[in-house]
Amino acid sequence: MPTEHFDAIIIGAGISGISAAYHFQEHCPGKSYKVLERRQQLGGTWDLFNYPGIRSDSDMYTFGFSFRPWQDNSAIAEKSKIINYLTETTQEYGIDEHIQYGVHIKKAEWSSAQARWQIEAADDVSGESISYTANFVFMCVGYYNYDHGYTPEFAGAGDYQGQLIHPQHWPEDADYKGKNVIVIGSGATAVTLVPAMAEEAGHVTMLQRSPTYMGSKPAVDPIANGLAKWFGRHMARWWFILSTMFIYTYCKLFPQRAKKAIIGDIQEILGDKFEAKHFTPFYKPWDQRVCLCPDADFFEAIKADRASVVTDHIDRFTETGIKLQSGEELSADMIVTATGLEMLFMGGIEVIVDGEVVEPSESFVYKGFMVNSVPNMFAAVGYTNASWTLKVDLTNRYACRVINYLEDHGYQYCQPEVGEGIVEAPLLDLTSGYIQRGQAGFPKQATKTPWKLYQNYIFDKLTLRFASVKDGTMTFHKASDPA
């Protein structure tokens, strides 16, 4: 097939890719672009996951785009509402006309001489090779492996006679009505699954090695909706931005007070059903993400005796369930391994710059959107303490500033370069298991700007909007052999 050329290729039609498409066509008018998506429809994560109860784990006012405010009164939304919102956004701005589905990107190779990317891909159904070239690439592929999640090696797993499911690949015919279910894990997926499955299951047990922090918020926020009614949706969005920043800062400054308050709220909700060992984490608040329980649904399921929590370690699987290290045995008709994700930087796409393979683990992230010494490629890296969309909206807009700067000054490409004396730090500053397992394959950040990710929306908004593109770290170049 002939090679198609575009000014920009956007890889991924999830939230980050849709954001990139909007900003590129809005701020770089007249330039061509294509959105390439491996799956057969848009949504990314929200198209992939189909487990019971799947919903946003942060408010939709900030999880929605800055350029198209969330209109529904529910601050926490289920999958169908999110997919509808993304679909309507692409249709409203004509982005849907630029999306090509079923394209599996294998390799992106850069030539400095020609100042362009060569994208090698395959049709995900037929396997037929497809090729593109582009001046710029937006990597909007998330940060984990879409092909499979993470499941530890459980002794005796092959002996179990019931149904064993990982939430990342939920079967359409999964039937848990009236059955006893064990959900292994204590992260956001488990906290979502337990109350959702408890509505029809006989009983759902969340089996965790250690507790996690959980917080309850109303699915329909009266303050946000009041602000939206009187001052507009953008004011409601700022309510969530500022309140989330306040809570995060308070937790970091006063971790013991925050811990006491979080656990105290759970105790007040559960009453005599509260057991401290199940809800008292060993780490400080926001060392890992706090799990959201809209309308206290998780705790209400426990109060109604439809769900329970067991804190213990697994000894082995048995034919009928799980034997714990304490000696207790849990029987189950179905076991759900909500044991986390497998992280994968840039979707596992091989990136080559002038013949040299880019090793993510040896790289640094610049301003949260580029990797050092990789020209004209913008990677979507969102916040860990707030909605992902907040950050990618900012960095996609900034990428367009960079593109326009190149054109205005007669350059064809740019790349950030690491100077001397840089002190490295992990890219994602959480202690969650899936992050710790995957850090080795990810680039790093540093302790000082512009290589430090500050996890602060207001700081980023000011610096990415007003700071000079020519900052002494970004270098600008012309093609020596333009095509």
CSV table of C-alpha atoms in Angstrom, one decimal:
chain,number,residue,atom,x,y,z
A,1,MET,CA,0.0,0.0,0.0
A,2,PRO,CA,1.2,3.6,-0.6
A,3,THR,CA,2.5,5.6,2.3
A,4,GLU,CA,0.2,8.3,3.5
A,5,HIS,CA,1.7,11.5,4.9
A,6,PHE,CA,0.2,13.8,7.5
A,7,ASP,CA,1.5,16.8,9.4
A,8,ALA,CA,0.7,14.9,12.6
A,9,ILE,CA,-0.2,11.3,13.5
A,10,ILE,CA,-2.1,10.8,16.8
A,11,ILE,CA,-1.8,7.3,18.1
A,12,GLY,CA,-4.8,6.4,20.2
A,13,ALA,CA,-8.4,7.5,20.2
A,14,GLY,CA,-9.0,7.6,23.9
A,15,ILE,CA,-9.2,10.7,26.1
A,16,SER,CA,-5.6,11.8,25.4
A,17,GLY,CA,-5.9,11.2,21.6
A,18,ILE,CA,-9.2,13.1,21.3
A,19,SER,CA,-7.7,16.0,23.3
A,20,ALA,CA,-4.6,16.0,21.0
A,21,ALA,CA,-6.8,16.1,17.9
A,22,TYR,CA,-8.9,19.0,19.2
A,23,HIS,CA,-5.9,21.1,20.2
A,24,PHE,CA,-4.0,20.3,17.0
A,25,GLN,CA,-6.9,21.3,14.7
A,26,GLU,CA,-7.8,24.3,16.8
A,27,HIS,CA,-4.3,25.8,17.3
A,28,CYS,CA,-2.5,24.5,14.2
A,29,PRO,CA,-5.2,25.3,11.6
A,30,GLY,CA,-4.7,24.1,8.1
A,31,LYS,CA,-2.5,21.2,9.0
A,32,SER,CA,-3.4,17.6,8.3
A,33,TYR,CA,-3.7,14.9,10.9
A,34,LYS,CA,-4.8,11.3,11.4
A,35,VAL,CA,-5.8,9.5,14.5
A,36,LEU,CA,-4.8,5.8,14.5
A,37,GLU,CA,-6.6,3.5,16.9
A,38,ARG,CA,-5.8,-0.2,17.3
A,39,ARG,CA,-9.3,-1.1,18.6
A,40,GLN,CA,-12.5,-0.9,16.4
A,41,GLN,CA,-14.0,2.0,18.2
A,42,LEU,CA,-12.9,5.0,20.3
A,43,GLY,CA,-12.6,5.2,24.0
A,44,GLY,CA,-9.3,3.4,24.8
A,45,THR,CA,-9.6,2.2,28.4
A,46,TRP,CA,-13.3,2.9,28.4
A,47,ASP,CA,-13.9,0.7,25.4
A,48,LEU,CA,-11.6,-2.1,26.7
A,49,PHE,CA,-13.0,-2.6,30.2
A,50,ASN,CA,-16.4,-4.2,30.6
A,51,TYR,CA,-16.5,-5.5,34.1
A,52,PRO,CA,-19.6,-4.9,36.3
A,53,GLY,CA,-20.0,-1.4,37.6
A,54,ILE,CA,-17.2,0.2,35.6
A,55,ARG,CA,-17.3,3.9,36.2
A,56,SER,CA,-15.0,6.9,36.5
A,57,ASP,CA,-12.8,6.9,39.6
A,58,SER,CA,-12.5,10.7,39.6
A,59,ASP,CA,-15.1,13.4,39.0
A,60,MET,CA,-16.2,14.0,35.4
A,61,TYR,CA,-16.0,17.7,35.6
A,62,THR,CA,-12.2,17.4,35.6
A,63,PHE,CA,-12.1,14.1,33.7
A,64,GLY,CA,-14.0,15.8,31.0
A,65,PHE,CA,-12.3,18.1,28.5
A,66,SER,CA,-11.5,21.8,29.3
A,67,PHE,CA,-12.9,22.7,25.8
A,68,ARG,CA,-16.2,20.8,26.2
A,69,PRO,CA,-17.5,20.9,29.8
A,70,TRP,CA,-19.2,17.8,31.3
A,71,GLN,CA,-23.0,18.5,31.2
A,72,ASP,CA,-24.5,15.6,33.1
A,73,ASN,CA,-25.4,16.2,36.8
A,74,SER,CA,-23.6,13.0,37.9
A,75,ALA,CA,-20.0,13.8,38.9
A,76,ILE,CA,-19.2,10.1,38.9
A,77,ALA,CA,-20.3,8.5,35.7
A,78,GLU,CA,-20.7,4.9,34.4
A,79,LYS,CA,-19.0,3.7,31.2
A,80,SER,CA,-21.9,4.3,28.9
A,81,LYS,CA,-22.1,8.0,29.7
A,82,ILE,CA,-18.4,8.4,29.3
A,83,ILE,CA,-18.4,6.7,25.9
A,84,ASN,CA,-21.3,8.8,24.8
A,85,TYR,CA,-19.5,12.0,25.9
A,86,LEU,CA,-16.4,11.0,24.0
A,87,THR,CA,-18.4,10.1,20.9
A,88,GLU,CA,-20.3,13.3,21.0
A,89,THR,CA,-17.1,15.3,21.4
A,90,THR,CA,-15.5,13.8,18.3
A,91,GLN,CA,-18.7,14.4,16.3
A,92,GLU,CA,-19.1,18.0,17.4
A,93,TYR,CA,-15.6,19.0,16.4
A,94,GLY,CA,-15.3,16.7,13.3
A,95,ILE,CA,-12.6,14.6,14.9
A,96,ASP,CA,-14.5,11.4,14.0
A,97,GLU,CA,-13.7,12.0,10.3
A,98,HIS,CA,-10.0,11.8,11.1
A,99,ILE,CA,-10.0,8.5,13.0
A,100,GLN,CA,-8.9,5.2,11.4
A,101,TYR,CA,-9.7,2.1,13.5
A,102,GLY,CA,-8.0,-1.3,13.5
A,103,VAL,CA,-4.5,0.0,13.0
A,104,HIS,CA,-1.9,-1.7,15.2
A,105,ILE,CA,1.3,0.5,15.4
A,106,LYS,CA,4.5,-1.6,15.5
A,107,LYS,CA,7.3,0.9,15.0
A,108,ALA,CA,8.0,4.6,14.7
A,109,GLU,CA,11.3,5.5,13.1
A,110,TRP,CA,12.7,9.1,13.0
A,111,SER,CA,15.0,10.6,10.4
A,112,SER,CA,16.7,13.8,11.3
A,113,ALA,CA,17.9,14.3,7.7
A,114,GLN,CA,14.3,14.4,6.5
A,115,ALA,CA,12.8,15.6,9.8
A,116,ARG,CA,9.9,13.2,9.7
A,117,TRP,CA,8.6,10.0,11.3
A,118,GLN,CA,8.0,6.7,9.5
A,119,ILE,CA,5.2,4.8,11.1
A,120,GLU,CA,5.0,1.0,10.4
A,121,ALA,CA,1.7,-0.6,11.3
A,122,ALA,CA,-0.6,-3.5,10.5
A,123,ASP,CA,-4.3,-4.0,10.0
A,124,ASP,CA,-5.3,-5.6,13.3
A,125,VAL,CA,-7.7,-7.9,11.5
A,126,SER,CA,-6.0,-8.9,8.3
A,127,GLY,CA,-2.4,-8.3,9.4
A,128,GLU,CA,-1.7,-6.4,6.2
A,129,SER,CA,1.1,-3.9,6.5
A,130,ILE,CA,0.3,-0.1,6.5
A,131,SER,CA,2.8,2.7,6.4
A,132,TYR,CA,2.5,6.4,7.3
A,133,THR,CA,4.9,9.4,7.5
A,134,ALA,CA,4.4,12.5,9.7
A,135,ASN,CA,6.2,15.5,10.9
A,136,PHE,CA,4.9,15.1,14.4
A,137,VAL,CA,3.6,12.2,16.5
A,138,PHE,CA,1.4,12.4,19.5
A,139,MET,CA,1.7,9.2,21.6
A,140,CYS,CA,-1.7,8.9,23.3
A,141,VAL,CA,-1.7,5.2,24.2
A,142,GLY,CA,-1.9,5.3,28.0
A,143,TYR,CA,0.5,3.5,30.2
A,144,TYR,CA,-0.4,-0.1,30.5
A,145,ASN,CA,-0.6,-3.3,28.5
A,146,TYR,CA,-4.0,-3.7,26.6
A,147,ASP,CA,-3.4,-7.3,25.8
A,148,HIS,CA,-3.4,-8.6,29.4
A,149,GLY,CA,-3.5,-7.5,33.0
A,150,TYR,CA,-1.3,-8.6,35.9
A,151,THR,CA,-2.0,-11.9,37.7
A,152,PRO,CA,0.5,-13.3,40.2
A,153,GLU,CA,1.4,-16.9,40.2
A,154,PHE,CA,-1.1,-18.5,42.6
A,155,ALA,CA,-0.2,-22.0,43.9
A,156,GLY,CA,-2.8,-24.5,42.9
A,157,ALA,CA,-4.6,-22.2,40.5
A,158,GLY,CA,-5.0,-25.1,38.1
A,159,ASP,CA,-6.9,-27.1,40.7
A,160,TYR,CA,-9.7,-24.6,41.0
A,161,GLN,CA,-12.9,-25.9,39.5
A,162,GLY,CA,-14.9,-22.7,39.4
A,163,GLN,CA,-14.7,-19.7,37.0
A,164,LEU,CA,-11.5,-17.6,37.2
A,165,ILE,CA,-11.7,-14.1,35.6
A,166,HIS,CA,-9.4,-11.1,35.3
A,167,PRO,CA,-11.4,-7.9,35.1
A,168,GLN,CA,-9.4,-6.6,32.0
A,169,HIS,CA,-11.0,-9.4,30.0
A,170,TRP,CA,-14.5,-9.8,31.4
A,171,PRO,CA,-16.4,-12.5,29.5
A,172,GLU,CA,-19.9,-11.4,28.2
A,173,ASP,CA,-21.4,-14.6,29.5
A,174,ALA,CA,-20.1,-14.3,33.0
A,175,ASP,CA,-23.0,-15.3,35.3
A,176,TYR,CA,-22.6,-14.6,39.0
A,177,LYS,CA,-26.3,-14.4,40.0
A,178,GLY,CA,-26.8,-16.0,43.4
A,179,LYS,CA,-23.2,-17.3,43.5
A,180,ASN,CA,-20.4,-16.8,46.1
A,181,VAL,CA,-17.7,-14.6,44.6
A,182,ILE,CA,-14.2,-13.8,45.8
A,183,VAL,CA,-12.6,-10.6,44.4
A,184,ILE,CA,-8.8,-10.7,45.0
A,185,GLY,CA,-7.4,-7.2,45.4
A,186,SER,CA,-8.1,-3.9,47.1
A,187,GLY,CA,-7.6,-1.3,44.4
A,188,ALA,CA,-10.0,0.8,42.4
A,189,THR,CA,-11.2,-2.1,40.3
A,190,ALA,CA,-12.0,-4.3,43.3
A,191,VAL,CA,-13.7,-1.4,45.1
A,192,THR,CA,-15.9,-0.9,42.0
A,193,LEU,CA,-16.6,-4.6,41.4
A,194,VAL,CA,-17.6,-5.6,44.9
A,195,PRO,CA,-20.8,-3.4,45.3
A,196,ALA,CA,-21.7,-3.9,41.7
A,197,MET,CA,-21.6,-7.7,41.8
A,198,ALA,CA,-23.1,-7.8,45.3
A,199,GLU,CA,-26.4,-6.6,43.8
A,200,GLU,CA,-27.0,-10.0,42.2
A,201,ALA,CA,-24.4,-12.4,43.7
A,202,GLY,CA,-25.2,-14.5,46.7
A,203,HIS,CA,-22.2,-12.9,48.5
A,204,VAL,CA,-19.0,-11.1,47.5
A,205,THR,CA,-15.8,-11.3,49.5
A,206,MET,CA,-13.0,-8.9,48.9
A,207,LEU,CA,-9.8,-10.7,49.7
A,208,GLN,CA,-6.9,-8.3,50.3
A,209,ARG,CA,-3.3,-8.7,51.5
A,210,SER,CA,-3.4,-5.2,53.0
A,211,PRO,CA,-6.0,-2.4,53.2
A,212,THR,CA,-6.2,0.7,51.0
A,213,TYR,CA,-7.6,4.1,51.7
A,214,MET,CA,-11.2,4.6,50.6
A,215,GLY,CA,-13.2,7.8,50.5
A,216,SER,CA,-16.9,8.3,49.9
A,217,LYS,CA,-18.3,11.1,47.8
A,218,PRO,CA,-21.8,11.7,46.4
A,219,ALA,CA,-22.2,10.6,42.8
A,220,VAL,CA,-24.3,13.8,42.3
A,221,ASP,CA,-22.4,16.6,44.0
A,222,PRO,CA,-24.8,19.4,45.2
A,223,ILE,CA,-22.1,22.0,45.5
A,224,ALA,CA,-20.8,21.5,42.0
A,225,ASN,CA,-24.2,21.4,40.5
A,226,GLY,CA,-25.2,24.6,42.4
A,227,LEU,CA,-22.1,26.3,41.1
A,228,ALA,CA,-22.8,25.0,37.6
A,229,LYS,CA,-26.4,26.4,37.7
A,230,TRP,CA,-25.4,29.9,38.9
A,231,PHE,CA,-22.0,30.4,37.4
A,232,GLY,CA,-21.6,27.9,34.6
A,233,ARG,CA,-19.9,24.4,34.2
A,234,HIS,CA,-16.4,25.9,34.3
A,235,MET,CA,-17.0,27.1,37.8
A,236,ALA,CA,-18.1,23.6,38.9
A,237,ARG,CA,-14.9,22.3,37.3
A,238,TRP,CA,-12.8,24.7,39.3
A,239,TRP,CA,-14.6,23.6,42.4
A,240,PHE,CA,-13.3,20.0,41.9
A,241,ILE,CA,-9.8,21.2,40.9
A,242,LEU,CA,-9.3,23.3,44.0
A,243,SER,CA,-11.0,21.0,46.4
A,244,THR,CA,-9.0,18.0,45.1
A,245,MET,CA,-5.7,20.0,45.4
A,246,PHE,CA,-6.6,21.0,48.9
A,247,ILE,CA,-7.3,17.5,50.1
A,248,TYR,CA,-4.1,16.1,48.5
A,249,THR,CA,-2.0,18.9,50.0
A,250,TYR,CA,-3.6,18.3,53.4
A,251,CYS,CA,-2.9,14.6,53.2
A,252,LYS,CA,0.7,15.2,52.4
A,253,LEU,CA,1.2,17.9,55.1
A,254,PHE,CA,-0.7,16.2,57.8
A,255,PRO,CA,-0.8,12.5,57.0
A,256,GLN,CA,-1.7,11.3,60.5
A,257,ARG,CA,-4.6,13.7,60.8
A,258,ALA,CA,-5.8,12.8,57.3
A,259,LYS,CA,-5.5,9.0,58.1
A,260,LYS,CA,-7.5,9.4,61.2
A,261,ALA,CA,-10.2,11.4,59.4
A,262,ILE,CA,-10.5,8.9,56.5
A,263,ILE,CA,-10.7,5.9,58.7
A,264,GLY,CA,-13.1,7.8,61.1
A,265,ASP,CA,-15.5,8.4,58.2
A,266,ILE,CA,-15.6,4.7,57.3
A,267,GLN,CA,-16.2,3.8,60.9
A,268,GLU,CA,-19.1,6.2,61.1
A,269,ILE,CA,-20.7,4.7,58.0
A,270,LEU,CA,-20.2,1.1,59.0
A,271,GLY,CA,-20.9,1.3,62.7
A,272,ASP,CA,-20.7,-2.1,64.3
A,273,LYS,CA,-19.7,-3.6,60.9
A,274,PHE,CA,-16.4,-1.7,61.1
A,275,GLU,CA,-13.1,-3.7,61.7
A,276,ALA,CA,-10.0,-1.6,61.9
A,277,LYS,CA,-7.7,-4.2,60.4
A,278,HIS,CA,-9.6,-4.1,57.1
A,279,PHE,CA,-9.5,-0.3,56.7
A,280,THR,CA,-6.2,0.8,58.2
A,281,PRO,CA,-3.4,0.9,55.6
A,282,PHE,CA,0.2,0.7,56.6
A,283,TYR,CA,1.2,3.6,54.3
A,284,LYS,CA,0.3,7.3,54.4
A,285,PRO,CA,-2.6,8.8,52.5
A,286,TRP,CA,-1.8,9.5,48.8
A,287,ASP,CA,1.3,7.3,48.8
A,288,GLN,CA,-1.1,5.4,46.7
A,289,ARG,CA,-4.3,6.7,45.0
A,290,VAL,CA,-7.3,6.9,47.3
A,291,CYS,CA,-10.2,4.6,46.1
A,292,LEU,CA,-13.5,6.4,45.5
A,293,CYS,CA,-16.8,4.9,46.7
A,294,PRO,CA,-19.6,7.0,45.2
A,295,ASP,CA,-22.6,7.3,47.6
A,296,ALA,CA,-20.7,4.9,50.0
A,297,ASP,CA,-21.8,2.0,47.8
A,298,PHE,CA,-19.0,-0.3,48.9
A,299,PHE,CA,-19.8,0.2,52.6
A,300,GLU,CA,-23.5,0.0,52.0
A,301,ALA,CA,-23.0,-3.5,50.5
A,302,ILE,CA,-21.1,-4.5,53.7
A,303,LYS,CA,-23.8,-3.1,56.0
A,304,ALA,CA,-26.4,-5.1,54.0
A,305,ASP,CA,-24.4,-8.3,54.5
A,306,ARG,CA,-24.1,-8.7,50.7
A,307,ALA,CA,-20.3,-8.2,50.9
A,308,SER,CA,-17.4,-8.6,53.3
A,309,VAL,CA,-13.7,-8.0,53.6
A,310,VAL,CA,-11.0,-10.5,54.5
A,311,THR,CA,-7.5,-9.4,55.1
A,312,ASP,CA,-5.0,-12.3,54.8
A,313,HIS,CA,-2.5,-13.8,52.4
A,314,ILE,CA,-3.2,-16.6,50.0
A,315,ASP,CA,-1.6,-20.0,50.7
A,316,ARG,CA,-3.0,-21.7,47.6
A,317,PHE,CA,-6.1,-22.2,45.5
A,318,THR,CA,-8.2,-25.3,46.1
A,319,GLU,CA,-10.8,-27.1,44.0
A,320,THR,CA,-13.5,-25.1,45.7
A,321,GLY,CA,-11.9,-21.8,46.6
A,322,ILE,CA,-8.9,-20.4,48.4
A,323,LYS,CA,-6.9,-21.5,51.4
A,324,LEU,CA,-5.4,-18.7,53.4
A,325,GLN,CA,-2.1,-18.6,55.3
A,326,SER,CA,-4.2,-18.3,58.5
A,327,GLY,CA,-5.7,-21.7,57.8
A,328,GLU,CA,-9.1,-20.4,56.9
A,329,GLU,CA,-10.7,-21.5,53.7
A,330,LEU,CA,-12.9,-19.4,51.5
A,331,SER,CA,-15.3,-21.2,49.1
A,332,ALA,CA,-16.3,-19.6,45.8
A,333,ASP,CA,-18.2,-20.3,42.6
A,334,MET,CA,-16.2,-17.5,40.9
A,335,ILE,CA,-12.9,-15.8,41.6
A,336,VAL,CA,-12.0,-12.5,40.1
A,337,THR,CA,-8.3,-11.6,40.1
A,338,ALA,CA,-8.5,-7.8,40.4
A,339,THR,CA,-4.7,-7.9,40.9
A,340,GLY,CA,-3.8,-4.9,38.8
A,341,LEU,CA,-2.4,-3.8,35.5
A,342,GLU,CA,0.8,-4.5,33.6
A,343,MET,CA,2.4,-1.2,32.8
A,344,LEU,CA,3.8,-0.6,29.3
A,345,PHE,CA,5.3,2.7,28.1
A,346,MET,CA,4.1,4.0,24.7
A,347,GLY,CA,2.1,0.9,24.2
A,348,GLY,CA,5.2,-1.2,23.5
A,349,ILE,CA,5.8,0.6,20.2
A,350,GLU,CA,9.4,0.4,19.1
A,351,VAL,CA,10.8,4.0,18.8
A,352,ILE,CA,14.0,4.5,16.7
A,353,VAL,CA,15.8,7.8,16.3
A,354,ASP,CA,18.4,7.9,13.5
A,355,GLY,CA,19.0,4.2,13.7
A,356,GLU,CA,19.2,4.0,17.5
A,357,VAL,CA,16.5,2.3,19.5
A,358,VAL,CA,15.2,4.5,22.3
A,359,GLU,CA,15.3,2.7,25.7
A,360,PRO,CA,12.6,4.3,27.9
A,361,SER,CA,14.4,3.3,31.1
A,362,GLU,CA,17.4,5.4,30.1
A,363,SER,CA,15.3,8.4,29.2
A,364,PHE,CA,13.9,11.4,31.0
A,365,VAL,CA,10.5,13.1,30.6
A,366,TYR,CA,10.5,16.8,29.8
A,367,LYS,CA,7.6,18.9,31.1
A,368,GLY,CA,5.5,15.8,31.2
A,369,PHE,CA,5.1,15.6,27.4
A,370,MET,CA,8.4,14.8,25.7
A,371,VAL,CA,11.3,12.3,26.1
A,372,ASN,CA,14.9,13.7,25.8
A,373,SER,CA,16.6,13.3,22.5
A,374,VAL,CA,13.4,12.2,20.8
A,375,PRO,CA,12.4,14.8,18.2
A,376,ASN,CA,8.8,15.9,17.4
A,377,MET,CA,7.1,13.2,19.6
A,378,PHE,CA,4.7,14.2,22.3
A,379,ALA,CA,3.8,11.7,25.0
A,380,ALA,CA,0.7,12.0,27.1
A,381,VAL,CA,1.5,11.7,30.8
A,382,GLY,CA,-1.3,12.7,33.1
A,383,TYR,CA,-1.5,13.4,36.9
A,384,THR,CA,-1.4,10.7,39.5
A,385,ASN,CA,-3.2,12.8,42.2
A,386,ALA,CA,-5.9,14.3,39.9
A,387,SER,CA,-7.8,13.6,36.7
A,388,TRP,CA,-5.6,12.4,33.8
A,389,THR,CA,-7.4,14.8,31.4
A,390,LEU,CA,-6.3,18.0,33.3
A,391,LYS,CA,-2.7,17.4,32.4
A,392,VAL,CA,-3.0,16.1,28.9
A,393,ASP,CA,-5.2,19.1,27.9
A,394,LEU,CA,-2.4,21.3,29.1
A,395,THR,CA,0.4,19.4,27.4
A,396,ASN,CA,-1.4,19.0,24.1
A,397,ARG,CA,-2.0,22.7,24.0
A,398,TYR,CA,1.7,23.3,24.8
A,399,ALA,CA,2.7,20.9,22.0
A,400,CYS,CA,0.8,23.1,19.6
A,401,ARG,CA,2.8,26.1,20.9
A,402,VAL,CA,6.0,24.3,20.1
A,403,ILE,CA,4.8,23.3,16.6
A,404,ASN,CA,3.9,26.9,15.8
A,405,TYR,CA,7.2,28.1,17.2
A,406,LEU,CA,9.1,25.8,14.8
A,407,GLU,CA,7.1,27.0,11.8
A,408,ASP,CA,7.4,30.7,12.8
A,409,HIS,CA,11.1,30.5,13.1
A,410,GLY,CA,12.0,28.3,10.1
A,411,TYR,CA,12.8,25.1,12.1
A,412,GLN,CA,11.6,21.6,11.2
A,413,TYR,CA,12.1,19.7,14.5
A,414,CYS,CA,13.0,20.1,18.2
A,415,GLN,CA,14.1,17.9,21.0
A,416,PRO,CA,14.9,18.4,24.7
A,417,GLU,CA,18.4,17.6,25.8
A,418,VAL,CA,19.4,16.6,29.3
A,419,GLY,CA,22.2,18.6,30.8
A,420,GLU,CA,24.8,17.8,33.4
A,421,GLY,CA,24.1,17.3,37.1
A,422,ILE,CA,20.5,15.9,36.7
A,423,VAL,CA,19.3,14.0,39.7
A,424,GLU,CA,16.9,11.2,38.6
A,425,ALA,CA,13.6,10.3,40.3
A,426,PRO,CA,10.8,7.8,39.5
A,427,LEU,CA,8.3,9.1,36.9
A,428,LEU,CA,5.2,8.1,38.9
A,429,ASP,CA,5.5,8.9,42.6
A,430,LEU,CA,3.1,6.3,44.0
A,431,THR,CA,3.9,3.1,45.9
A,432,SER,CA,1.1,1.1,44.2
A,433,GLY,CA,2.1,-2.4,43.3
A,434,TYR,CA,1.4,-2.1,39.6
A,435,ILE,CA,3.6,1.1,39.4
A,436,GLN,CA,6.4,-0.4,41.4
A,437,ARG,CA,6.4,-3.5,39.1
A,438,GLY,CA,6.5,-1.4,35.9
A,439,GLN,CA,8.8,1.5,36.8
A,440,ALA,CA,11.9,-0.3,35.4
A,441,GLY,CA,10.5,0.0,31.9
A,442,PHE,CA,9.5,3.6,32.1
A,443,PRO,CA,11.5,6.8,31.7
A,444,LYS,CA,12.4,8.9,34.7
A,445,GLN,CA,11.8,12.4,35.9
A,446,ALA,CA,14.3,14.6,37.8
A,447,THR,CA,14.2,16.7,40.9
A,448,LYS,CA,14.2,20.1,39.2
A,449,THR,CA,12.3,21.8,36.4
A,450,PRO,CA,11.9,21.2,33.4
A,451,TRP,CA,12.4,17.5,34.1
A,452,LYS,CA,10.2,17.4,37.3
A,453,LEU,CA,6.5,16.6,37.2
A,454,TYR,CA,5.0,18.8,39.9
A,455,GLN,CA,1.5,17.2,40.1
A,456,ASN,CA,0.1,20.7,40.4
A,457,TYR,CA,-2.5,21.9,37.9
A,458,ILE,CA,-2.3,25.6,38.6
A,459,PHE,CA,1.5,25.6,38.5
A,460,ASP,CA,1.4,23.7,35.2
A,461,LYS,CA,-1.3,25.8,33.7
A,462,LEU,CA,0.7,29.0,34.3
A,463,THR,CA,4.1,27.6,33.2
A,464,LEU,CA,2.8,25.7,30.1
A,465,ARG,CA,0.7,28.7,29.0
A,466,PHE,CA,3.1,31.5,29.5
A,467,ALA,CA,6.7,30.2,29.8
A,468,SER,CA,8.9,30.6,26.8
A,469,VAL,CA,9.2,27.6,24.5
A,470,LYS,CA,12.9,28.5,24.1
A,471,ASP,CA,14.0,27.7,27.6
A,472,GLY,CA,17.6,26.6,27.1
A,473,THR,CA,16.7,22.9,27.3
A,474,MET,CA,14.7,22.5,24.1
A,475,THR,CA,16.9,22.6,21.0
A,476,PHE,CA,15.7,23.5,17.5
A,477,HIS,CA,16.9,22.2,14.2
A,478,LYS,CA,16.5,22.2,10.5
A,479,ALA,CA,16.3,19.2,8.2
A,480,SER,CA,19.5,18.6,6.3
A,481,ASP,CA,17.8,16.7,3.5
A,482,PRO,CA,14.1,17.7,3.5
A,483,ALA,CA,11.9,15.4,1.4
